[in-house]
mmCIF file of C-alpha atoms and ligand atoms in Angstrom:
data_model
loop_
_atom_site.group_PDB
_atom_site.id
_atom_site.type_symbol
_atom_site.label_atom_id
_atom_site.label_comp_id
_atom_site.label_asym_id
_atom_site.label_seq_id
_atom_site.Cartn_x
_atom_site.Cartn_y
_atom_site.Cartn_z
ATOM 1 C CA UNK S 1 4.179 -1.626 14.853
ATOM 2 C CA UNK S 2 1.219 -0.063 13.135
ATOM 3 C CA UNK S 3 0.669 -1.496 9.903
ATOM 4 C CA UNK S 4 0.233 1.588 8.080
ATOM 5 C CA UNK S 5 4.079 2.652 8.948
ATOM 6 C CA UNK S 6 6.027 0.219 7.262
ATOM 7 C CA UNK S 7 7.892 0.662 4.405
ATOM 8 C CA UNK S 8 6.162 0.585 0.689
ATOM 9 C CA UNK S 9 5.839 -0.794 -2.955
ATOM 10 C CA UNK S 10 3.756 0.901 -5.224
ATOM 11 C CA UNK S 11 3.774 -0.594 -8.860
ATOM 12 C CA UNK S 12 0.689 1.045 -10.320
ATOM 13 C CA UNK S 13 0.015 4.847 -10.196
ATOM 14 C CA UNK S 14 -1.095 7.113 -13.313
ATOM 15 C CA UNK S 15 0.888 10.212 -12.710
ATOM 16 C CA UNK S 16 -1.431 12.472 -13.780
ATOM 17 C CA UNK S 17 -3.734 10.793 -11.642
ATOM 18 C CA UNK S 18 -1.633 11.411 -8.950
ATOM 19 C CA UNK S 19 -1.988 15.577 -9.168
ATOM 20 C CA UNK S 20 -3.799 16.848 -5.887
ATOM 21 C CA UNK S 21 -6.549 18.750 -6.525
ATOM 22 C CA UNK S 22 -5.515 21.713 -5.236
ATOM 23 C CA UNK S 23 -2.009 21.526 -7.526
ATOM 24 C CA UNK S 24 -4.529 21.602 -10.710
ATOM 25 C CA UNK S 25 -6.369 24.354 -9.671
ATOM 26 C CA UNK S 26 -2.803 26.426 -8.484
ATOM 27 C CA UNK S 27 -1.831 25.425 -12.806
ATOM 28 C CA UNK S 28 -5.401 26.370 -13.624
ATOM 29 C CA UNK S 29 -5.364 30.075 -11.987
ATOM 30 C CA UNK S 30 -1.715 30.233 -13.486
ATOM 31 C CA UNK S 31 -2.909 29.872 -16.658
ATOM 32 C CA UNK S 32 -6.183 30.927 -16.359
ATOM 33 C CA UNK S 33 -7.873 28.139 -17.348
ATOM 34 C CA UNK S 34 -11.374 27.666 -16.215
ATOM 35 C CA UNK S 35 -11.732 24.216 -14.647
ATOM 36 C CA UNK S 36 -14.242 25.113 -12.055
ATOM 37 C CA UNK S 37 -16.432 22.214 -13.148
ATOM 38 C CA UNK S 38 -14.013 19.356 -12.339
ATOM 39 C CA UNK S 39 -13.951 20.183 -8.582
ATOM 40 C CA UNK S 40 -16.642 19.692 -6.121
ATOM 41 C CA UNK S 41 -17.834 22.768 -3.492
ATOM 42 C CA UNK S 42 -15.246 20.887 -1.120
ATOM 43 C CA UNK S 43 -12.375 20.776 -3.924
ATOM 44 C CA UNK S 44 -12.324 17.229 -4.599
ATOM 45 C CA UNK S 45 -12.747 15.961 -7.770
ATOM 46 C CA UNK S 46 -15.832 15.869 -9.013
ATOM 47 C CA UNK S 47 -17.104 12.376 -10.868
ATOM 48 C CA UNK S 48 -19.830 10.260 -11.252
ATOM 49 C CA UNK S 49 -18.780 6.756 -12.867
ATOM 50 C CA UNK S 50 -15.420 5.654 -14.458
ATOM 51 C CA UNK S 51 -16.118 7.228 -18.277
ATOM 52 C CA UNK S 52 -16.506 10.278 -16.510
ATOM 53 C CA UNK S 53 -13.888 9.569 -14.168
ATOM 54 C CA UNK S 54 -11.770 9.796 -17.434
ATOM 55 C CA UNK S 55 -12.996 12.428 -18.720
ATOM 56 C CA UNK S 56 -12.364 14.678 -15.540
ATOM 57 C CA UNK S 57 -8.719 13.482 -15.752
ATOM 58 C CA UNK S 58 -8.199 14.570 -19.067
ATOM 59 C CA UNK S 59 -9.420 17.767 -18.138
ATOM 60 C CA UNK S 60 -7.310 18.418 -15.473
ATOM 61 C CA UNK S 61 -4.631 17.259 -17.549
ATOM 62 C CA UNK S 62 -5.554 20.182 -19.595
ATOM 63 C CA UNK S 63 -3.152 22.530 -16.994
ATOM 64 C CA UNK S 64 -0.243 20.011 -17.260
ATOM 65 C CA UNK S 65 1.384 21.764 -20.679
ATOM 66 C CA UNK S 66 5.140 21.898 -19.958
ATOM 67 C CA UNK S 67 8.155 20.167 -18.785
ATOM 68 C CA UNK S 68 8.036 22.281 -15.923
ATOM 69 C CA UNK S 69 4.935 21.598 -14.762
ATOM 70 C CA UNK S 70 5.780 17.784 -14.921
ATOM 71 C CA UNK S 71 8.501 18.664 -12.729
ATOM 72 C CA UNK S 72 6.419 20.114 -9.865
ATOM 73 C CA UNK S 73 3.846 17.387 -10.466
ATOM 74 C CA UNK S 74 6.858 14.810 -10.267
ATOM 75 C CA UNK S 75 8.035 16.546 -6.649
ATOM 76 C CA UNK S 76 4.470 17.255 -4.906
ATOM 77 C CA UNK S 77 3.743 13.512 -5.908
ATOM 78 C CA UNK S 78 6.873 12.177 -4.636
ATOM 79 C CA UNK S 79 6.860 14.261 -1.228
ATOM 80 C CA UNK S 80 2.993 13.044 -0.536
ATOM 81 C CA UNK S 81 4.334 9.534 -1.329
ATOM 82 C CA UNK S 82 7.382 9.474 0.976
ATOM 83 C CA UNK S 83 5.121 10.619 3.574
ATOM 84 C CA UNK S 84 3.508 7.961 3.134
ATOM 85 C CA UNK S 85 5.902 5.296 3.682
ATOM 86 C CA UNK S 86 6.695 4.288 -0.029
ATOM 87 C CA UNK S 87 10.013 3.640 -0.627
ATOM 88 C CA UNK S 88 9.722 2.673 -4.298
ATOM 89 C CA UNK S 89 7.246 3.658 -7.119
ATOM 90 C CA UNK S 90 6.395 2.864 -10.649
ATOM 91 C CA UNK S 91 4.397 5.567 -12.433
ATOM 92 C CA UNK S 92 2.691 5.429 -15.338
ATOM 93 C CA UNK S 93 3.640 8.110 -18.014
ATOM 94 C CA UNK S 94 1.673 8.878 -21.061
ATOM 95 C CA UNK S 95 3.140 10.444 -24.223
ATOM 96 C CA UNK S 96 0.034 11.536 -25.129
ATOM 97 C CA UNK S 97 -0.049 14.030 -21.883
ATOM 98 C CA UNK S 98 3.981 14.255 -22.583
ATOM 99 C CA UNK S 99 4.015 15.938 -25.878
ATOM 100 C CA UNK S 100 1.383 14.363 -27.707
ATOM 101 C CA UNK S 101 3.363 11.558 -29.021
ATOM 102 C CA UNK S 102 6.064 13.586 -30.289
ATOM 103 C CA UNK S 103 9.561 11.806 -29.718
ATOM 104 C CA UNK S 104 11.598 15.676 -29.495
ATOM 105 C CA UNK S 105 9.015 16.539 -26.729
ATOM 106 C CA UNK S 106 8.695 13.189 -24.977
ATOM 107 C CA UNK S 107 12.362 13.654 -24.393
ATOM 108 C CA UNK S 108 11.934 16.978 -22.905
ATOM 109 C CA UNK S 109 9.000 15.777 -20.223
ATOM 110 C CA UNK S 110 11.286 12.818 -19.509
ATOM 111 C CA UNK S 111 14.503 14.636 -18.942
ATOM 112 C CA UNK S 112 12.166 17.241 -16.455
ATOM 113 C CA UNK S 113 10.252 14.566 -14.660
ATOM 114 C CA UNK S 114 13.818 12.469 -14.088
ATOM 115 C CA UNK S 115 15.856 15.520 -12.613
ATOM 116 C CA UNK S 116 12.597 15.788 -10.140
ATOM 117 C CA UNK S 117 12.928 12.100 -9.076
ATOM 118 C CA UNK S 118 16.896 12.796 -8.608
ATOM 119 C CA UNK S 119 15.672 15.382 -6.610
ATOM 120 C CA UNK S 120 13.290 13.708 -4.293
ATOM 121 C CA UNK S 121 15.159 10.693 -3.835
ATOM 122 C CA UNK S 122 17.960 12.425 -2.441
ATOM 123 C CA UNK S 123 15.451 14.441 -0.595
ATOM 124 C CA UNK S 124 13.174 11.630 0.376
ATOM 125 C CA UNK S 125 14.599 8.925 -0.254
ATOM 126 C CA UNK S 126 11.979 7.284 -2.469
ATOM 127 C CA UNK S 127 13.063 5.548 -5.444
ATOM 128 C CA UNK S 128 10.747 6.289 -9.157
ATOM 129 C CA UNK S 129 11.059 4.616 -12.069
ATOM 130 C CA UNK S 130 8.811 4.949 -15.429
ATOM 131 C CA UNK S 131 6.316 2.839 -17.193
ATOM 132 C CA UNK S 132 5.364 4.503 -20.585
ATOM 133 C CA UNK S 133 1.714 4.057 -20.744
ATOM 134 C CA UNK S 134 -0.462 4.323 -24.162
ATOM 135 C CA UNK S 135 -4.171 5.123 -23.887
ATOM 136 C CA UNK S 136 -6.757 2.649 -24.953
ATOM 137 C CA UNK S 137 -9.446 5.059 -26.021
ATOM 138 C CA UNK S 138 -7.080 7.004 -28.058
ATOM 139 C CA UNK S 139 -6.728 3.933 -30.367
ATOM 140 C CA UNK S 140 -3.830 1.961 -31.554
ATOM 141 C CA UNK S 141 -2.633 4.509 -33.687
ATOM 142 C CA UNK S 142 -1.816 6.857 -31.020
ATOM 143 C CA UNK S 143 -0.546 3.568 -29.080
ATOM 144 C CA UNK S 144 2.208 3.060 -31.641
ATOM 145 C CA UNK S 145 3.336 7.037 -31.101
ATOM 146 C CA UNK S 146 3.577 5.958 -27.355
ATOM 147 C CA UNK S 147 4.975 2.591 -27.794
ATOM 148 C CA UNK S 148 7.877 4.020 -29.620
ATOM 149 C CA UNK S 149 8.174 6.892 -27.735
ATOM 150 C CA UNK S 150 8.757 4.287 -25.117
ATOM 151 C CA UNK S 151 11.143 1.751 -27.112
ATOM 152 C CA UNK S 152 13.633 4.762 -27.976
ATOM 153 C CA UNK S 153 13.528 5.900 -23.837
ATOM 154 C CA UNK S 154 13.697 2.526 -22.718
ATOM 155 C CA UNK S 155 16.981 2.224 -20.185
ATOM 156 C CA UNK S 156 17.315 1.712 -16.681
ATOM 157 C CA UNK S 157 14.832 4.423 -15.543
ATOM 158 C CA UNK S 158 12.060 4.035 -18.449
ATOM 159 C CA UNK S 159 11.236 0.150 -17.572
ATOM 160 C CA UNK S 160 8.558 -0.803 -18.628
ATOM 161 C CA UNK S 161 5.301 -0.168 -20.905
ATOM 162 C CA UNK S 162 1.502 -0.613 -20.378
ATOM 163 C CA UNK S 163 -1.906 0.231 -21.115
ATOM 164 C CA UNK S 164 -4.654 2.088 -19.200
ATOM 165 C CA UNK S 165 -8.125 3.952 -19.930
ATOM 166 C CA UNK S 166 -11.349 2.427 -21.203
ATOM 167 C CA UNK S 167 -10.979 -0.868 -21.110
ATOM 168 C CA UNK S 168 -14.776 -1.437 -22.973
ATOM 169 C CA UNK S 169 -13.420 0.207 -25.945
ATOM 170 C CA UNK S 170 -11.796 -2.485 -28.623
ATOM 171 C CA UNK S 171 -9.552 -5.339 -27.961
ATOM 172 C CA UNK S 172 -6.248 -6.263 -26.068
ATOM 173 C CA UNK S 173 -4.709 -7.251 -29.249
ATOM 174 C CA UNK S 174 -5.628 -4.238 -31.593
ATOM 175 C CA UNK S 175 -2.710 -3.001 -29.799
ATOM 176 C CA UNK S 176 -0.372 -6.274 -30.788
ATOM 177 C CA UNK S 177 1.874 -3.680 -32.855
ATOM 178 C CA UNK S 178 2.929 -1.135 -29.481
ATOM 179 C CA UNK S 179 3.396 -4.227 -27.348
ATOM 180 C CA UNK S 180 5.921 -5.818 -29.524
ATOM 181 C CA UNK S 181 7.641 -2.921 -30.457
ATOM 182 C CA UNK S 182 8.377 -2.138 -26.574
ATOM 183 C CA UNK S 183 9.107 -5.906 -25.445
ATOM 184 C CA UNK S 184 11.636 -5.854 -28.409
ATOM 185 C CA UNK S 185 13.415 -2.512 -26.945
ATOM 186 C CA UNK S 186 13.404 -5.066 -24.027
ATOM 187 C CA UNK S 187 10.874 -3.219 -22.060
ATOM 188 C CA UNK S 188 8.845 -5.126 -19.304
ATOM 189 C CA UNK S 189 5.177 -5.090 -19.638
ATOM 190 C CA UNK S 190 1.574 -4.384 -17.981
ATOM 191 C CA UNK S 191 -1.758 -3.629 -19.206
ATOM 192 C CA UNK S 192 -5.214 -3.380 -17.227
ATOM 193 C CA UNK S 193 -7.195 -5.640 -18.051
ATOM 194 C CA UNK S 194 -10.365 -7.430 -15.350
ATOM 195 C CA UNK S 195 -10.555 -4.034 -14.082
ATOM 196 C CA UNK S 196 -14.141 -2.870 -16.332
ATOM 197 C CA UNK S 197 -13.838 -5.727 -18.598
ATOM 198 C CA UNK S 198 -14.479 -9.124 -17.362
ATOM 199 C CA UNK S 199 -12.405 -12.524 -17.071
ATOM 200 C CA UNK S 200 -12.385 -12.401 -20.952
ATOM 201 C CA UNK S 201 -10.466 -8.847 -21.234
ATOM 202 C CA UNK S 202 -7.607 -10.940 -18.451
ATOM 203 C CA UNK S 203 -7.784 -13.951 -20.889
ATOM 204 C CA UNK S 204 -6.807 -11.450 -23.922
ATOM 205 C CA UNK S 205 -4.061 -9.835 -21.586
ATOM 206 C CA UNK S 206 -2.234 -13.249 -21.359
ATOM 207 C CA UNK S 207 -2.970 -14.416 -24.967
ATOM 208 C CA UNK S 208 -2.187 -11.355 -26.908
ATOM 209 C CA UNK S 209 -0.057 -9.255 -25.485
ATOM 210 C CA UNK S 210 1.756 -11.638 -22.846
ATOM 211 C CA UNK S 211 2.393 -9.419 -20.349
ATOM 212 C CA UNK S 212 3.763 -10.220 -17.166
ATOM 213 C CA UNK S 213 2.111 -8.102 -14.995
ATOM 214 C CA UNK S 214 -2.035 -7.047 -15.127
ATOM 215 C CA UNK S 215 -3.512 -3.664 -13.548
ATOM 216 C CA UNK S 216 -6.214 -4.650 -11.535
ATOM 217 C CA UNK S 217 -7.318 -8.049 -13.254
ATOM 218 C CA UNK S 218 -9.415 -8.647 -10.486
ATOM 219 C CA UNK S 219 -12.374 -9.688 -11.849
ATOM 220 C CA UNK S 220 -10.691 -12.580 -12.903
ATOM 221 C CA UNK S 221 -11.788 -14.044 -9.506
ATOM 222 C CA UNK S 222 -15.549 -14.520 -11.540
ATOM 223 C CA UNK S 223 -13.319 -17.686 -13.233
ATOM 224 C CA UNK S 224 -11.846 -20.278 -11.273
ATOM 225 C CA UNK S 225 -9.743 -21.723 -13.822
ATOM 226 C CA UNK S 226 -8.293 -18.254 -15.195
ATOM 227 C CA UNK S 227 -7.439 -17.775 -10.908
ATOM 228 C CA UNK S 228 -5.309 -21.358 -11.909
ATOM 229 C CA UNK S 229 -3.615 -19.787 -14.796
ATOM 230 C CA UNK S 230 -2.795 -17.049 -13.371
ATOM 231 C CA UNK S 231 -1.274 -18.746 -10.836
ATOM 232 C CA UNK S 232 0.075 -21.025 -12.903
ATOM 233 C CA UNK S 233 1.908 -18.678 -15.264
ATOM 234 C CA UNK S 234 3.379 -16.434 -11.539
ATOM 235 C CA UNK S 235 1.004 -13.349 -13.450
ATOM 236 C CA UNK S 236 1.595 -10.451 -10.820
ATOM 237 C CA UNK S 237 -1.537 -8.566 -10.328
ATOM 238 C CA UNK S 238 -1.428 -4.677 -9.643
ATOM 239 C CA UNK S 239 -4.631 -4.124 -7.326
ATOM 240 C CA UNK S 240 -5.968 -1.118 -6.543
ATOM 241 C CA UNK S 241 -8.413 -1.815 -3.722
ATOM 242 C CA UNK S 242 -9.177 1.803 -2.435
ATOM 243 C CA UNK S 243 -9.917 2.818 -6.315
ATOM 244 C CA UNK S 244 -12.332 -0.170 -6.707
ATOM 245 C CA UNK S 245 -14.465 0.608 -3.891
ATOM 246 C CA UNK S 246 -14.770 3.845 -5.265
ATOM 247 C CA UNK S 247 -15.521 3.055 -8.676
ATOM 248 C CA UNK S 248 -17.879 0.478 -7.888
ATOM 249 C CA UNK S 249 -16.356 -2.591 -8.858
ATOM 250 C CA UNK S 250 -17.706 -3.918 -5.638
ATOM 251 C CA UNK S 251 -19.793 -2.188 -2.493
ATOM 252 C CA UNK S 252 -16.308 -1.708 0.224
ATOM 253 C CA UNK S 253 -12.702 -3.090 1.065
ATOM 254 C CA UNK S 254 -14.375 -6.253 2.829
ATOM 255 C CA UNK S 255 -15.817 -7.441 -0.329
ATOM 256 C CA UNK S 256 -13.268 -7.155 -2.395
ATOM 257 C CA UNK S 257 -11.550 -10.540 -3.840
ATOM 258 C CA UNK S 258 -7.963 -9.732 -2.388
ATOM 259 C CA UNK S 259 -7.984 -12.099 0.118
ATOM 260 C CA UNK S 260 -9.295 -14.644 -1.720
ATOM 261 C CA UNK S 261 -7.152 -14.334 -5.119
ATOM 262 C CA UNK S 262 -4.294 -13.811 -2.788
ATOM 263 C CA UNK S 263 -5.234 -17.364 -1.162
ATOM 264 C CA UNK S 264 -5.514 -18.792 -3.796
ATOM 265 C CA UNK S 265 -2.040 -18.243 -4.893
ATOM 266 C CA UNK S 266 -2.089 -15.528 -7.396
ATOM 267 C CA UNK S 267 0.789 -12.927 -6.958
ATOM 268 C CA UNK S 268 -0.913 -9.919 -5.632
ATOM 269 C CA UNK S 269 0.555 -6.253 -4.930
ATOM 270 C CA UNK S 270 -1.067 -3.305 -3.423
ATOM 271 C CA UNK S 271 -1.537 0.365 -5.381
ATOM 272 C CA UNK S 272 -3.523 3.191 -5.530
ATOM 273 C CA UNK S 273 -4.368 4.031 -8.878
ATOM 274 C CA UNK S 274 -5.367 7.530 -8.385
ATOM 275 C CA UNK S 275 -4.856 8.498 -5.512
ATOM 276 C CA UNK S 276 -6.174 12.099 -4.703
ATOM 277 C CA UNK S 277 -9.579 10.775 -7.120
ATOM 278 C CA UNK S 278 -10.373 7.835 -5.065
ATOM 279 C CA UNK S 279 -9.790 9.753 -1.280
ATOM 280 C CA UNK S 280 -6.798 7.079 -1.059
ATOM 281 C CA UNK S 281 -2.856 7.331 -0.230
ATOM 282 C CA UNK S 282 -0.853 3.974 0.192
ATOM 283 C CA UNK S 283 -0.695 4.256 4.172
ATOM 284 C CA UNK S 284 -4.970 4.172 4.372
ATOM 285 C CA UNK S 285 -5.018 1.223 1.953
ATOM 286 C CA UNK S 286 -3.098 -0.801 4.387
ATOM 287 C CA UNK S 287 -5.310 0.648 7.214
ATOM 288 C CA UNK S 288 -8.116 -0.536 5.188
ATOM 289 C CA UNK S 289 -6.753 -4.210 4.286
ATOM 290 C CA UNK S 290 -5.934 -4.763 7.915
ATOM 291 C CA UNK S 291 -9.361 -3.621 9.073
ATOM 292 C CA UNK S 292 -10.518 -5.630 6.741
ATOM 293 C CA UNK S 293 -9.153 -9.230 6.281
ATOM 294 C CA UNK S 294 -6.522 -8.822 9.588
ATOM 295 C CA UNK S 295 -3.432 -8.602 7.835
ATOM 296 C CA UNK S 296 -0.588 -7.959 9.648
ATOM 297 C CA UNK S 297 3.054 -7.056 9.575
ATOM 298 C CA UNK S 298 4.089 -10.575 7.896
ATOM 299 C CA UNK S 299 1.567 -10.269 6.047
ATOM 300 C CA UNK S 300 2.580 -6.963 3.956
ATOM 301 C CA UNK S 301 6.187 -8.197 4.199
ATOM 302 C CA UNK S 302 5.314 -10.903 2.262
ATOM 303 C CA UNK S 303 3.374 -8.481 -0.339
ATOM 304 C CA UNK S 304 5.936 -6.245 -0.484
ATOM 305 C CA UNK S 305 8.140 -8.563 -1.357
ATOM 306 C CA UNK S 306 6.330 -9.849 -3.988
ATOM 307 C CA UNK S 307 5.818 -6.405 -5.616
ATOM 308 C CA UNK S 308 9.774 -6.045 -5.461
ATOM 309 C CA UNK S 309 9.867 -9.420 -7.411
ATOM 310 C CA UNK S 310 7.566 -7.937 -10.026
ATOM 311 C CA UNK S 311 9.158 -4.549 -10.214
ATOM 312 C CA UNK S 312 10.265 -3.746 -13.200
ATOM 313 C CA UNK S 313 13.563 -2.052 -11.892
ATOM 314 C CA UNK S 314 17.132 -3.539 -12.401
ATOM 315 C CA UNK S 315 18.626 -5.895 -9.795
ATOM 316 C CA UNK S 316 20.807 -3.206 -8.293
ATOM 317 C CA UNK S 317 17.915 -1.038 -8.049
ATOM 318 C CA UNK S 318 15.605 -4.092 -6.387
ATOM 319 C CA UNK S 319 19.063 -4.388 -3.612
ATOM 320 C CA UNK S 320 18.996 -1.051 -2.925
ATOM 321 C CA UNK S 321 15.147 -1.041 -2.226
ATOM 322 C CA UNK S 322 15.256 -4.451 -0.159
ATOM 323 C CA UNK S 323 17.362 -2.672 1.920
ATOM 324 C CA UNK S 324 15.185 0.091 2.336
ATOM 325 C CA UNK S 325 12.329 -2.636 3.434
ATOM 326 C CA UNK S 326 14.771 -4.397 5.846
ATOM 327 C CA UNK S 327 15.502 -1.370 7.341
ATOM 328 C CA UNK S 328 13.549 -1.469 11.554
HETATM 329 N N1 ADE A 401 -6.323 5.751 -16.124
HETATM 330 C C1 ADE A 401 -6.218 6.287 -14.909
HETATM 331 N N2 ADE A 401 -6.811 5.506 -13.993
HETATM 332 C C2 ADE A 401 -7.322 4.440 -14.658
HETATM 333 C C3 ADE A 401 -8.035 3.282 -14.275
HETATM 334 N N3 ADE A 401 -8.379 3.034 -13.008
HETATM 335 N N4 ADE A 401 -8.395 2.412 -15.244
HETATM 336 C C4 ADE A 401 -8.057 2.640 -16.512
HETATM 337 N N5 ADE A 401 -7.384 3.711 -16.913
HETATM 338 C C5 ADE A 401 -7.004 4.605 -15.996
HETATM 339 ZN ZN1 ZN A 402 -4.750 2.235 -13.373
#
């Protein structure tokens, strides 16, 4: 069996993030918004490092206004990633692109993007479930809106919370308050962290906000003894190979430290970030790892399996999708 065909985990994917290119511009003529200068002449988007990289996502996330419009998103994303083998997602979902923070409004985009995933899993058969993320450059403030908006969603479908965007911008524990406010609604949690920010901004992860899961965290591989804690403390890392590369974390797929934090015994998973920004869908980055470091069938069973371990989903949920994996 080709690699690329078996069944998928995906743990880390920024919904927004997620939006073709083509979907934005469809919103953008709808609403006749002028976007023209996110897109390149081919209609990819157009970036040249990762602050900019945010700041063309928050312009396209200028078309995403309504419920409705997080219900298409929440279909086209989920129909691209069933056809690409993934049987089970975790997307993050910002408040801040949800309503603005708003609890009455977060409610709305949730109930919308929920009746989509009802919709495509008995359509695709792909399984979603929701990580509320806050926004690092929008400061803890805003963080405390999310986190909250987050603790009073938090259930079997809202799972976990986490943080994304800049990661050079302040410190892991400025946002102490939103972390403890979602573990205490009993949500799991993520941030990214050794992604932009060196061993130091993984170190912070664990000590202040003592999360169980990292986005990216792969530069932690510049410290041998953070690879041991890690390690020891079963820390499940959310990597993002194809969005590296692109980003320029490091130069291509056969220099990045997968392999070698995966042999060294840290927990990895495999994700795609962004998928439509960084020319990547889950099926190519298992292409790619193969090509790369000759993994094979047992080798993303085994990662799959640890992803399912790290999901955040309930243990009826995590049946259900082992099922799905065991399936020929
Ligand atoms: N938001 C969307 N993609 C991101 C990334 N790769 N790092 C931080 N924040 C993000
Ligand atoms: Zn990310």
């Amino acid at each position: 069996m080709n690699v690329a065909d078996l069944p998928k985990i995906e743990l880390h994917l920024h919904h927004e993030g997620a939006a073709p290119p083509a979907f934005i511009r469809q919103l953008a003529h709808e609403k006749r918004i002028d976007l023209s200068g996110i897109f390149k002449p081919d209609g990819s988007y157009d970036f040249r490092d990762f602050a900019h990289f945010l700041s063309v996502y928050e312009a396209a996330c200028e078309v995403l206004k309504t419920p409705e419009d997080f219900r298409r998103l929440t279909l086209a994303i989920l129909e691209e990633s069933a056809e690409n083998g993934v049987v089970y997602t975790e997307t993050f979902l910002s408040p801040d692109f949800c309503g603005g923070g708003d609890l009455a409004a977060w409610k709305d985009y949730l109930n919308a993007i929920q009746d989509a995933a009802d919709e495509a899993e008995r359509k695709y058969d792909i399984t979603l479930r929701g990580v509320v993320t806050c926004v690092r450059h929008f400061g803890p403030e805003q963080a405390k809106r999310s986190a909250y908006c987050a603790a009073e969603t938090a259930g079997d479908w809202v799972t976990g919370f986490g943080m994304g965007g800049n990661e050079s911008i302040g410190a892991q524990g400025d946002y102490n308050w939103a972390f403890d406010c979602a573990r205490e609604a009993g949500l799991r949690l993520t941030t990214h962290a050794g992604e932009f920010g060196g061993p130091e901004s993984v170190r912070d992860a664990i000590r202040h906000l003592d999360v169980e899961r990292i986005g990216h965290g792969v530069r932690a591989i510049e410290d041998p003894d953070l690879v041991g804690e890690l390690v020891d403390r079963g820390i499940t890392l959310e990597v993002c190979p194809g969005s590296n590369v692109v980003l320029g974390l490091f130069p291509n797929f056969y220099a990045h430290p997968i392999a070698r934090l995966r042999d060294a015994g840290v927990k990895v998973t495999i994700s795609t970030d962004d998928p439509p920004f960084f020319h990547t869908t889950m099926r190519r980055e298992y292409e790619m790892l193969n090509k790369a470091f000759g993994w094979d069938d047992e080798d993303f069973t085994a990662l799959n399996k640890t992803a399912l371990d790290a999901a955040f989903c309930d243990d009826a949920t995590r049946e259900n999708i082992l099922k799905r994996l065991e399936k020929p």
